[in-house]
Amino acid sequence: MKEFDTIIIGGGLSGSSTALNLSKKGYSVLIIEKEALGNIKPCAGGMASSMKKFLPLNIDQAIESKIRNVEFRWESSDDVVADLTGESPFWIIRREKLDKLLLDEALKYGSKILRPVQVEKIISQNKNWIIKCSNKATYKSKFLIIADGSQSKWADYFKLGPRKPKFANTIALRLKGLGNIPKDSVRFEFGFVKYGFAWAFPLKDSVNIGLGTFINNKLLEDEALNNKVIRSFGFEDLSFNVVHKKLRIWNGAHKLNGDRVIAVGDAASLCDPFLAEGIRPSLISSYYAAESIDQCLSSKKNDLNNYSTTMNNEWGRSMAWGKRIAQIFYRFPKTGYQLGVKRKTAPKRIAQILSGQMSYEDIAKRVIKRLITKNEG
Ligand SMILES: Cc1cc2nc3c(=O)[nH]c(=O)nc-3n(C[C@H](O)[C@H](O)[C@H](O)COP(=O)(O)OP(=O)(O)OC[C@H]3O[C@@H](n4cnc5c(N)ncnc54)[C@H](O)[C@@H]3O)c2cc1C
């Protein structure tokens, strides 16, 4: 039976970046991925450049646009433009390239990958994991990483993350050309999609378009409405294929580790419940998961508990406010747009959130302070 320090279930963004972080530290890693090569992820690729510090490699090849402006619209009008100049920039990366760069680098550092292979059974035996797979082989490891994404089967099995996961419904498509989206701007379109919004993020020669709905799990099956949104981004040819995806979003602070097991990325329900940002928490969780396992393997710690604490402090506290903001904003979107987007200081704040310089918690505290001062005055 082949033995590894860590086995990772899922070879997407979180799985590959955890593998790279661990193999760079000299540990042996096996990734078990259920899909064959070339499975394209529905992802618009928006990412704060400040995430460089959590990336264990140079990703310049995957960056397709550097964003200077964020445009907001209410039903194709009432424009607000947030200038990102001077802030840490926001990048649009080609997701399939980023995933490939991370995986190739992890393999270069000695990680192994099995694909397409399913994990059939996991047994805990003498402080090791015994993993039985669909290729009839059995593998052994000291630690286990659950990185199997939004439809995670294993996070539930190990009781990691919320007992009742919450999902955003999304549809994604990529269209050739840029429509009416400037090459250095992203656009958020509110008002058309109930309990959510639509977005258009430009790559070099195409646009990633998405629609997402964040509360009440409303479906996005209104083709006429979807076409109207896509036309609003300047596209007339509506003969495209869409990918539907249920995205597991943050739903409270929960334990994300067990005894010798950790959940990362979407499997850990880390996606922003307001804007669907999932790349940032995937990279942050992969980084801290590798740190925690390193501390155990080098006998500095006896358990992985500091992983859950760190993720909650670094990400969960902001998401708790993101969830509250989403619940109010998407229930009263027109008021939300007027108060949250059209305020004089709003563009700067939004730019700071997107660039990772401010959290929802910082924003909420400012608003509360302003309300208290107003009432006292
Ligand atoms: C439409 C859309 C647009 C988005 N746009 C953005 C954006 O612009 N910016 C941003 O920050 N985030 C965005 N996100 C979120 C982001 O894409 C996710 O948070 C990110 O993909 C999470 O990576 P992951 O590795 O955790 O999961 P995934 O990328 O889903 O990878 C999981 C991997 O596990 C594999 N797997 C699943 N089950 C098993 C199993 N049983 N055994 C073995 N392998 C398994 C899958 O095949 C897959 O390769 C978007 C999401 C959607 C749906």
Short mmCIF file of C-alpha atoms and ligand atoms in Angstrom, two decimals:
data_model
loop_
_atom_site.label_atom_id
_atom_site.label_comp_id
_atom_site.label_asym_id
_atom_site.label_seq_id
_atom_site.Cartn_x
_atom_site.Cartn_y
_atom_site.Cartn_z
CA MET A 1 0.00 0.00 0.00
CA LYS A 2 1.47 3.40 -1.02
CA GLU A 3 1.85 5.88 1.87
CA PHE A 4 1.74 9.68 1.83
CA ASP A 5 1.94 12.45 4.43
CA THR A 6 -1.30 13.89 3.06
CA ILE A 7 -4.01 12.76 0.69
CA ILE A 8 -6.19 15.46 -0.90
CA ILE A 9 -9.66 14.68 -2.26
CA GLY A 10 -10.31 17.09 -5.15
CA GLY A 11 -7.77 18.59 -7.54
CA GLY A 12 -9.36 21.99 -8.21
CA LEU A 13 -8.03 25.35 -7.07
CA SER A 14 -8.02 24.55 -3.34
CA GLY A 15 -6.73 20.99 -3.71
CA SER A 16 -3.91 21.96 -6.06
CA SER A 17 -2.82 24.98 -4.03
CA THR A 18 -2.80 22.94 -0.79
CA ALA A 19 -0.75 20.27 -2.59
CA LEU A 20 1.72 22.89 -3.77
CA ASN A 21 2.04 24.51 -0.34
CA LEU A 22 2.69 21.12 1.26
CA SER A 23 5.01 19.67 -1.37
CA LYS A 24 7.09 22.88 -1.30
CA LYS A 25 7.62 22.18 2.39
CA GLY A 26 8.95 18.73 1.43
CA TYR A 27 5.90 16.58 2.30
CA SER A 28 4.57 13.75 0.15
CA VAL A 29 1.11 14.43 -1.30
CA LEU A 30 -1.41 12.45 -3.34
CA ILE A 31 -4.36 14.22 -5.01
CA ILE A 32 -7.38 12.10 -5.93
CA GLU A 33 -9.53 13.85 -8.55
CA LYS A 34 -12.76 12.39 -9.89
CA GLU A 35 -12.75 14.14 -13.28
CA ALA A 36 -10.51 13.54 -16.29
CA LEU A 37 -8.22 16.36 -17.40
CA GLY A 38 -9.69 19.54 -18.89
CA ASN A 39 -12.82 19.91 -16.81
CA ILE A 40 -13.63 23.66 -17.16
CA LYS A 41 -14.80 25.44 -14.00
CA PRO A 42 -17.65 27.95 -14.10
CA CYS A 43 -15.77 30.89 -12.58
CA ALA A 44 -15.54 34.55 -13.63
CA GLY A 45 -11.93 34.76 -12.44
CA GLY A 46 -12.10 38.01 -10.43
CA MET A 47 -9.34 38.08 -7.87
CA ALA A 48 -7.72 40.63 -5.56
CA SER A 49 -4.05 41.03 -6.47
CA SER A 50 -3.31 41.21 -2.74
CA MET A 51 -3.73 37.41 -2.81
CA LYS A 52 -0.20 37.19 -4.19
CA LYS A 53 0.99 36.65 -0.64
CA PHE A 54 -1.02 33.40 -0.41
CA LEU A 55 0.14 32.12 -3.79
CA PRO A 56 3.20 29.92 -3.76
CA LEU A 57 4.11 30.73 -7.41
CA ASN A 58 4.07 33.43 -10.06
CA ILE A 59 0.72 33.47 -11.89
CA ASP A 60 1.37 36.24 -14.45
CA GLN A 61 0.49 33.86 -17.33
CA ALA A 62 -3.03 33.41 -15.96
CA ILE A 63 -3.79 37.15 -15.58
CA GLU A 64 -5.85 38.32 -18.56
CA SER A 65 -7.01 41.77 -17.42
CA LYS A 66 -6.00 44.33 -14.84
CA ILE A 67 -9.09 46.19 -13.73
CA ARG A 68 -9.12 49.99 -13.24
CA ASN A 69 -12.87 50.59 -12.90
CA VAL A 70 -15.82 48.81 -11.38
CA GLU A 71 -19.13 49.72 -13.01
CA PHE A 72 -22.46 49.28 -11.24
CA ARG A 73 -25.84 49.56 -12.95
CA TRP A 74 -29.45 49.30 -11.95
CA GLU A 75 -31.43 47.74 -14.82
CA SER A 76 -28.93 49.02 -17.39
CA SER A 77 -28.92 52.60 -16.13
CA ASP A 78 -28.20 54.71 -13.03
CA ASP A 79 -24.46 54.03 -13.47
CA VAL A 80 -21.91 54.30 -10.68
CA VAL A 81 -18.22 53.89 -11.45
CA ALA A 82 -15.69 53.02 -8.76
CA ASP A 83 -12.13 53.93 -9.67
CA LEU A 84 -9.62 51.28 -8.62
CA THR A 85 -6.59 53.42 -9.41
CA GLY A 86 -4.38 53.81 -6.39
CA GLU A 87 -5.89 50.76 -4.72
CA SER A 88 -4.26 47.37 -4.89
CA PRO A 89 -5.49 46.18 -8.33
CA PHE A 90 -8.17 43.63 -9.10
CA TRP A 91 -7.25 40.98 -11.68
CA ILE A 92 -9.27 38.80 -13.98
CA ILE A 93 -7.55 35.48 -14.29
CA ARG A 94 -8.36 32.60 -16.64
CA ARG A 95 -9.37 29.98 -14.09
CA GLU A 96 -8.38 26.94 -16.13
CA LYS A 97 -4.88 28.44 -16.52
CA LEU A 98 -4.55 29.23 -12.81
CA ASP A 99 -5.63 25.70 -11.81
CA LYS A 100 -3.18 24.20 -14.32
CA LEU A 101 -0.28 26.38 -13.15
CA LEU A 102 -0.89 25.36 -9.53
CA LEU A 103 -1.27 21.68 -10.33
CA ASP A 104 1.78 21.52 -12.66
CA GLU A 105 3.92 23.25 -10.02
CA ALA A 106 2.66 20.87 -7.30
CA LEU A 107 3.57 17.90 -9.55
CA LYS A 108 6.99 19.48 -10.19
CA TYR A 109 7.56 19.55 -6.42
CA GLY A 110 6.72 15.85 -6.18
CA SER A 111 2.95 15.72 -5.59
CA LYS A 112 1.15 12.87 -7.37
CA ILE A 113 -2.33 12.93 -8.91
CA LEU A 114 -4.77 10.11 -9.72
CA ARG A 115 -7.55 10.95 -12.20
CA PRO A 116 -10.31 10.12 -12.96
CA VAL A 117 -10.61 8.21 -9.69
CA GLN A 118 -13.31 8.24 -6.99
CA VAL A 119 -12.72 7.68 -3.29
CA GLU A 120 -15.03 4.85 -2.22
CA LYS A 121 -14.23 4.33 1.45
CA ILE A 122 -12.19 6.06 4.15
CA ILE A 123 -11.14 4.18 7.28
CA SER A 124 -9.26 5.53 10.30
CA GLN A 125 -6.70 2.98 11.50
CA ASN A 126 -3.89 3.50 14.06
CA LYS A 127 -3.77 7.29 13.51
CA ASN A 128 -3.66 6.83 9.72
CA TRP A 129 -6.24 7.15 6.96
CA ILE A 130 -6.80 4.16 4.71
CA ILE A 131 -8.40 5.30 1.44
CA LYS A 132 -10.04 2.79 -0.89
CA CYS A 133 -10.49 4.02 -4.45
CA SER A 134 -12.48 3.16 -7.56
CA ASN A 135 -9.25 2.07 -9.32
CA LYS A 136 -9.22 -0.85 -6.79
CA ALA A 137 -6.07 0.53 -5.15
CA THR A 138 -5.73 1.46 -1.46
CA TYR A 139 -3.61 4.35 -0.16
CA LYS A 140 -2.52 5.38 3.31
CA SER A 141 -1.86 8.86 4.73
CA LYS A 142 -1.31 10.67 8.01
CA PHE A 143 -3.54 13.63 7.07
CA LEU A 144 -6.53 14.17 4.83
CA ILE A 145 -7.67 17.31 3.01
CA ILE A 146 -11.26 17.63 1.80
CA ALA A 147 -11.19 19.84 -1.32
CA ASP A 148 -14.07 18.37 -3.32
CA GLY A 149 -15.86 21.66 -3.92
CA SER A 150 -19.43 22.86 -3.51
CA GLN A 151 -21.08 19.46 -3.93
CA SER A 152 -18.72 18.03 -1.32
CA LYS A 153 -19.67 14.60 -0.10
CA TRP A 154 -16.78 14.25 2.34
CA ALA A 155 -17.22 17.52 4.27
CA ASP A 156 -20.64 16.24 5.37
CA TYR A 157 -19.23 12.78 6.15
CA PHE A 158 -16.62 14.29 8.53
CA LYS A 159 -19.10 16.91 9.85
CA LEU A 160 -16.92 19.82 8.73
CA GLY A 161 -18.55 23.20 8.08
CA PRO A 162 -22.26 23.95 8.48
CA ARG A 163 -24.65 21.02 9.07
CA LYS A 164 -27.10 22.74 6.75
CA PRO A 165 -25.05 24.17 3.89
CA LYS A 166 -26.47 27.17 2.03
CA PHE A 167 -26.19 27.49 -1.72
CA ALA A 168 -26.29 30.31 -4.25
CA ASN A 169 -27.70 29.37 -7.62
CA THR A 170 -25.52 30.50 -10.48
CA ILE A 171 -25.30 30.28 -14.23
CA ALA A 172 -22.10 30.98 -16.10
CA LEU A 173 -21.15 31.47 -19.73
CA ARG A 174 -18.20 32.77 -21.71
CA LEU A 175 -18.86 34.84 -24.83
CA LYS A 176 -16.36 35.77 -27.55
CA GLY A 177 -15.62 39.48 -27.86
CA LEU A 178 -16.06 42.09 -25.14
CA GLY A 179 -19.63 43.31 -25.88
CA ASN A 180 -19.89 46.79 -24.32
CA ILE A 181 -17.56 45.96 -21.40
CA PRO A 182 -14.35 48.06 -21.45
CA LYS A 183 -11.28 45.83 -21.28
CA ASP A 184 -10.18 47.30 -17.95
CA SER A 185 -13.61 47.33 -16.19
CA VAL A 186 -15.86 44.81 -14.53
CA ARG A 187 -19.61 45.36 -14.44
CA PHE A 188 -22.15 44.44 -11.77
CA GLU A 189 -25.75 44.63 -12.99
CA PHE A 190 -28.44 44.83 -10.29
CA GLY A 191 -32.22 44.91 -10.53
CA PHE A 192 -32.80 42.20 -13.15
CA VAL A 193 -31.94 39.13 -11.07
CA LYS A 194 -34.16 38.59 -8.02
CA TYR A 195 -32.18 38.15 -4.78
CA GLY A 196 -28.91 38.56 -6.63
CA PHE A 197 -27.11 40.20 -9.51
CA ALA A 198 -25.35 39.62 -12.82
CA TRP A 199 -21.70 40.24 -13.62
CA ALA A 200 -19.46 40.62 -16.68
CA PHE A 201 -15.70 40.18 -16.21
CA PRO A 202 -13.48 40.68 -19.30
CA LEU A 203 -10.70 38.31 -20.35
CA LYS A 204 -8.36 39.24 -23.24
CA ASP A 205 -10.75 38.24 -26.04
CA SER A 206 -13.96 37.18 -24.30
CA VAL A 207 -16.19 37.94 -21.32
CA ASN A 208 -17.13 35.73 -18.39
CA ILE A 209 -20.79 36.39 -17.66
CA GLY A 210 -22.62 35.09 -14.64
CA LEU A 211 -25.95 35.41 -12.85
CA GLY A 212 -26.29 34.52 -9.20
CA THR A 213 -29.11 34.46 -6.72
CA PHE A 214 -28.20 34.32 -3.06
CA ILE A 215 -31.30 33.94 -0.91
CA ASN A 216 -34.38 31.72 -1.14
CA ASN A 217 -32.49 29.53 -3.60
CA LYS A 218 -34.42 31.07 -6.46
CA LEU A 219 -33.78 29.32 -9.74
CA LEU A 220 -32.42 31.11 -12.77
CA GLU A 221 -34.51 29.43 -15.40
CA ASP A 222 -36.15 32.51 -16.89
CA GLU A 223 -34.50 32.38 -20.30
CA ALA A 224 -36.06 35.64 -21.50
CA LEU A 225 -34.73 37.50 -18.47
CA ASN A 226 -31.31 35.90 -18.78
CA ASN A 227 -31.15 36.96 -22.44
CA LYS A 228 -32.14 40.51 -21.48
CA VAL A 229 -29.25 40.64 -18.99
CA ILE A 230 -26.79 39.27 -21.53
CA ARG A 231 -27.99 41.81 -24.13
CA SER A 232 -27.40 44.56 -21.55
CA PHE A 233 -23.72 43.58 -21.67
CA GLY A 234 -23.73 44.31 -25.42
CA PHE A 235 -24.14 40.81 -26.91
CA GLU A 236 -26.70 40.08 -29.63
CA ASP A 237 -25.88 36.47 -30.55
CA LEU A 238 -27.64 34.47 -27.87
CA SER A 239 -26.69 30.98 -29.10
CA PHE A 240 -24.50 30.09 -26.12
CA ASN A 241 -24.19 27.22 -23.67
CA VAL A 242 -24.65 27.93 -20.00
CA VAL A 243 -23.32 26.00 -17.02
CA HIS A 244 -25.55 25.82 -13.94
CA LYS A 245 -23.84 25.51 -10.60
CA LYS A 246 -24.94 25.49 -6.97
CA LEU A 247 -22.27 27.32 -5.04
CA ARG A 248 -21.89 26.50 -1.35
CA ILE A 249 -21.70 29.83 0.49
CA TRP A 250 -20.57 30.84 3.97
CA ASN A 251 -23.22 30.03 6.56
CA GLY A 252 -21.82 30.64 10.03
CA ALA A 253 -18.58 29.90 11.85
CA HIS A 254 -18.09 26.15 12.14
CA LYS A 255 -15.34 23.73 12.84
CA LEU A 256 -13.41 23.14 9.61
CA ASN A 257 -11.08 20.48 10.97
CA GLY A 258 -11.42 17.18 12.75
CA ASP A 259 -8.78 14.78 14.01
CA ARG A 260 -6.19 14.72 11.15
CA VAL A 261 -8.67 16.07 8.60
CA ILE A 262 -9.29 19.58 7.19
CA ALA A 263 -11.80 21.05 4.70
CA VAL A 264 -10.65 23.82 2.34
CA GLY A 265 -12.24 26.09 -0.30
CA ASP A 266 -15.85 25.53 -1.35
CA ALA A 267 -16.00 22.20 0.51
CA ALA A 268 -15.52 24.26 3.70
CA SER A 269 -18.42 26.63 2.74
CA LEU A 270 -16.16 29.68 2.55
CA CYS A 271 -17.61 31.52 -0.47
CA ASP A 272 -18.66 35.11 0.15
CA PRO A 273 -22.49 35.09 0.59
CA PHE A 274 -22.79 38.61 -0.89
CA LEU A 275 -20.51 38.60 -3.96
CA ALA A 276 -19.70 34.86 -4.50
CA GLU A 277 -15.99 35.47 -4.09
CA GLY A 278 -14.41 32.07 -3.64
CA ILE A 279 -10.86 32.27 -5.03
CA ARG A 280 -9.59 34.34 -2.11
CA PRO A 281 -10.88 32.01 0.65
CA SER A 282 -9.71 28.98 -1.36
CA LEU A 283 -6.15 30.33 -1.43
CA ILE A 284 -6.22 31.50 2.19
CA SER A 285 -7.61 28.18 3.46
CA SER A 286 -5.10 26.19 1.39
CA TYR A 287 -2.27 28.22 2.87
CA TYR A 288 -3.38 27.81 6.50
CA ALA A 289 -4.27 24.13 6.01
CA ALA A 290 -0.69 23.46 4.86
CA GLU A 291 0.68 25.52 7.80
CA SER A 292 -1.39 23.53 10.31
CA ILE A 293 -0.37 20.16 8.88
CA ASP A 294 3.26 21.29 8.79
CA GLN A 295 3.05 22.20 12.50
CA CYS A 296 1.72 18.72 13.32
CA LEU A 297 4.20 16.86 11.11
CA SER A 298 7.08 18.82 12.61
CA SER A 299 5.73 18.09 16.14
CA LYS A 300 5.11 21.76 17.02
CA LYS A 301 1.38 21.07 17.57
CA ASN A 302 -0.70 18.00 18.40
CA ASP A 303 -3.88 18.90 16.54
CA LEU A 304 -5.24 20.99 13.67
CA ASN A 305 -7.58 23.16 15.75
CA ASN A 306 -5.67 26.37 15.04
CA TYR A 307 -6.78 26.01 11.39
CA SER A 308 -10.48 26.51 12.22
CA THR A 309 -9.67 29.39 14.59
CA THR A 310 -7.46 31.16 12.05
CA MET A 311 -9.98 30.76 9.22
CA ASN A 312 -12.73 32.14 11.37
CA ASN A 313 -10.63 35.14 12.42
CA GLU A 314 -9.16 35.84 8.98
CA TRP A 315 -12.27 35.17 6.91
CA GLY A 316 -15.36 34.14 8.90
CA ARG A 317 -15.71 37.37 10.87
CA SER A 318 -15.94 39.39 7.70
CA MET A 319 -18.32 36.85 6.11
CA ALA A 320 -20.68 37.07 9.11
CA TRP A 321 -21.18 40.72 8.11
CA GLY A 322 -21.26 39.80 4.42
CA LYS A 323 -24.16 37.45 5.18
CA ARG A 324 -26.10 40.14 7.09
CA ILE A 325 -25.46 42.68 4.33
CA ALA A 326 -26.62 40.15 1.68
CA GLN A 327 -29.84 39.40 3.55
CA ILE A 328 -30.78 43.07 3.73
CA PHE A 329 -29.42 44.12 0.33
CA TYR A 330 -31.04 41.35 -1.71
CA ARG A 331 -34.42 41.67 0.07
CA PHE A 332 -34.55 45.43 -0.52
CA PRO A 333 -32.28 45.76 -3.55
CA LYS A 334 -33.46 49.15 -4.78
CA THR A 335 -32.94 50.76 -1.38
CA GLY A 336 -29.69 48.80 -1.07
CA TYR A 337 -28.51 50.20 -4.38
CA GLN A 338 -29.36 53.77 -3.40
CA LEU A 339 -27.81 53.53 0.07
CA GLY A 340 -25.03 51.05 -0.53
CA VAL A 341 -23.81 51.82 -4.03
CA LYS A 342 -24.87 55.41 -4.82
CA ARG A 343 -23.54 57.00 -1.60
CA LYS A 344 -20.66 59.39 -2.21
CA THR A 345 -18.10 57.28 -0.34
CA ALA A 346 -19.44 53.92 -1.60
CA PRO A 347 -17.29 53.52 -4.75
CA LYS A 348 -14.08 53.84 -2.73
CA ARG A 349 -15.31 51.32 -0.14
CA ILE A 350 -16.38 48.84 -2.82
CA ALA A 351 -13.00 49.16 -4.47
CA GLN A 352 -11.35 48.50 -1.11
CA ILE A 353 -13.46 45.37 -0.56
CA LEU A 354 -12.67 44.00 -4.03
CA SER A 355 -8.99 44.70 -3.62
CA GLY A 356 -8.97 42.97 -0.25
CA GLN A 357 -7.97 46.13 1.67
CA MET A 358 -11.19 46.29 3.70
CA SER A 359 -13.49 43.63 5.08
CA TYR A 360 -17.28 43.67 5.47
CA GLU A 361 -16.61 43.89 9.20
CA ASP A 362 -14.64 47.16 8.76
CA ILE A 363 -17.46 48.60 6.61
CA ALA A 364 -20.18 47.51 9.08
CA LYS A 365 -18.30 49.03 12.02
CA ARG A 366 -17.97 52.35 10.16
CA VAL A 367 -21.72 52.40 9.39
CA ILE A 368 -22.63 51.56 13.00
CA LYS A 369 -20.28 54.26 14.29
CA ARG A 370 -21.84 56.78 11.89
CA LEU A 371 -25.36 55.86 13.04
CA ILE A 372 -24.39 56.16 16.73
CA THR A 373 -22.72 59.55 16.17
CA LYS A 374 -25.78 60.77 14.21
CA ASN A 375 -28.18 59.67 16.99
CA GLU A 376 -26.02 61.21 19.71
CA GLY A 377 -25.70 64.44 17.75
C1 LIG B 1 -20.49 31.11 -11.89
C2 LIG B 1 -19.41 31.30 -10.88
C3 LIG B 1 -18.57 32.40 -10.96
C4 LIG B 1 -17.57 32.60 -9.98
N1 LIG B 1 -16.77 33.70 -10.10
C5 LIG B 1 -15.84 33.92 -9.15
C6 LIG B 1 -14.99 35.07 -9.23
O1 LIG B 1 -15.03 35.86 -10.18
N2 LIG B 1 -14.10 35.28 -8.24
C7 LIG B 1 -13.99 34.43 -7.18
O2 LIG B 1 -13.20 34.70 -6.27
N3 LIG B 1 -14.75 33.32 -7.10
C8 LIG B 1 -15.66 33.03 -8.06
N4 LIG B 1 -16.42 31.90 -7.98
C9 LIG B 1 -16.17 30.93 -6.90
C10 LIG B 1 -14.96 30.04 -7.23
O3 LIG B 1 -15.06 29.55 -8.54
C11 LIG B 1 -14.92 28.84 -6.25
O4 LIG B 1 -14.97 29.33 -4.94
C12 LIG B 1 -13.65 28.00 -6.46
O5 LIG B 1 -13.76 27.28 -7.67
C13 LIG B 1 -13.45 26.99 -5.32
O6 LIG B 1 -12.39 26.10 -5.63
P1 LIG B 1 -12.37 24.64 -5.00
O7 LIG B 1 -11.09 24.03 -5.41
O8 LIG B 1 -12.70 24.70 -3.56
O9 LIG B 1 -13.58 23.89 -5.71
P2 LIG B 1 -13.64 23.42 -7.24
O10 LIG B 1 -12.93 24.37 -8.12
O11 LIG B 1 -15.06 23.13 -7.52
O12 LIG B 1 -12.80 22.05 -7.25
C14 LIG B 1 -13.28 20.89 -6.62
C15 LIG B 1 -12.62 19.71 -7.31
O13 LIG B 1 -12.98 18.51 -6.62
C16 LIG B 1 -13.33 17.51 -7.56
N5 LIG B 1 -14.23 16.58 -6.88
C17 LIG B 1 -15.52 16.77 -6.52
N6 LIG B 1 -15.99 15.68 -5.87
C18 LIG B 1 -14.96 14.80 -5.80
C19 LIG B 1 -14.81 13.50 -5.25
N7 LIG B 1 -15.83 12.90 -4.63
N8 LIG B 1 -13.61 12.87 -5.38
C20 LIG B 1 -12.58 13.48 -6.00
N9 LIG B 1 -12.66 14.72 -6.55
C21 LIG B 1 -13.83 15.36 -6.44
C22 LIG B 1 -13.99 18.28 -8.70
O14 LIG B 1 -13.97 17.56 -9.91
C23 LIG B 1 -13.12 19.52 -8.75
O15 LIG B 1 -12.00 19.39 -9.60
C24 LIG B 1 -17.42 31.67 -8.93
C25 LIG B 1 -18.23 30.55 -8.87
C26 LIG B 1 -19.22 30.36 -9.83
C27 LIG B 1 -20.09 29.13 -9.74
#
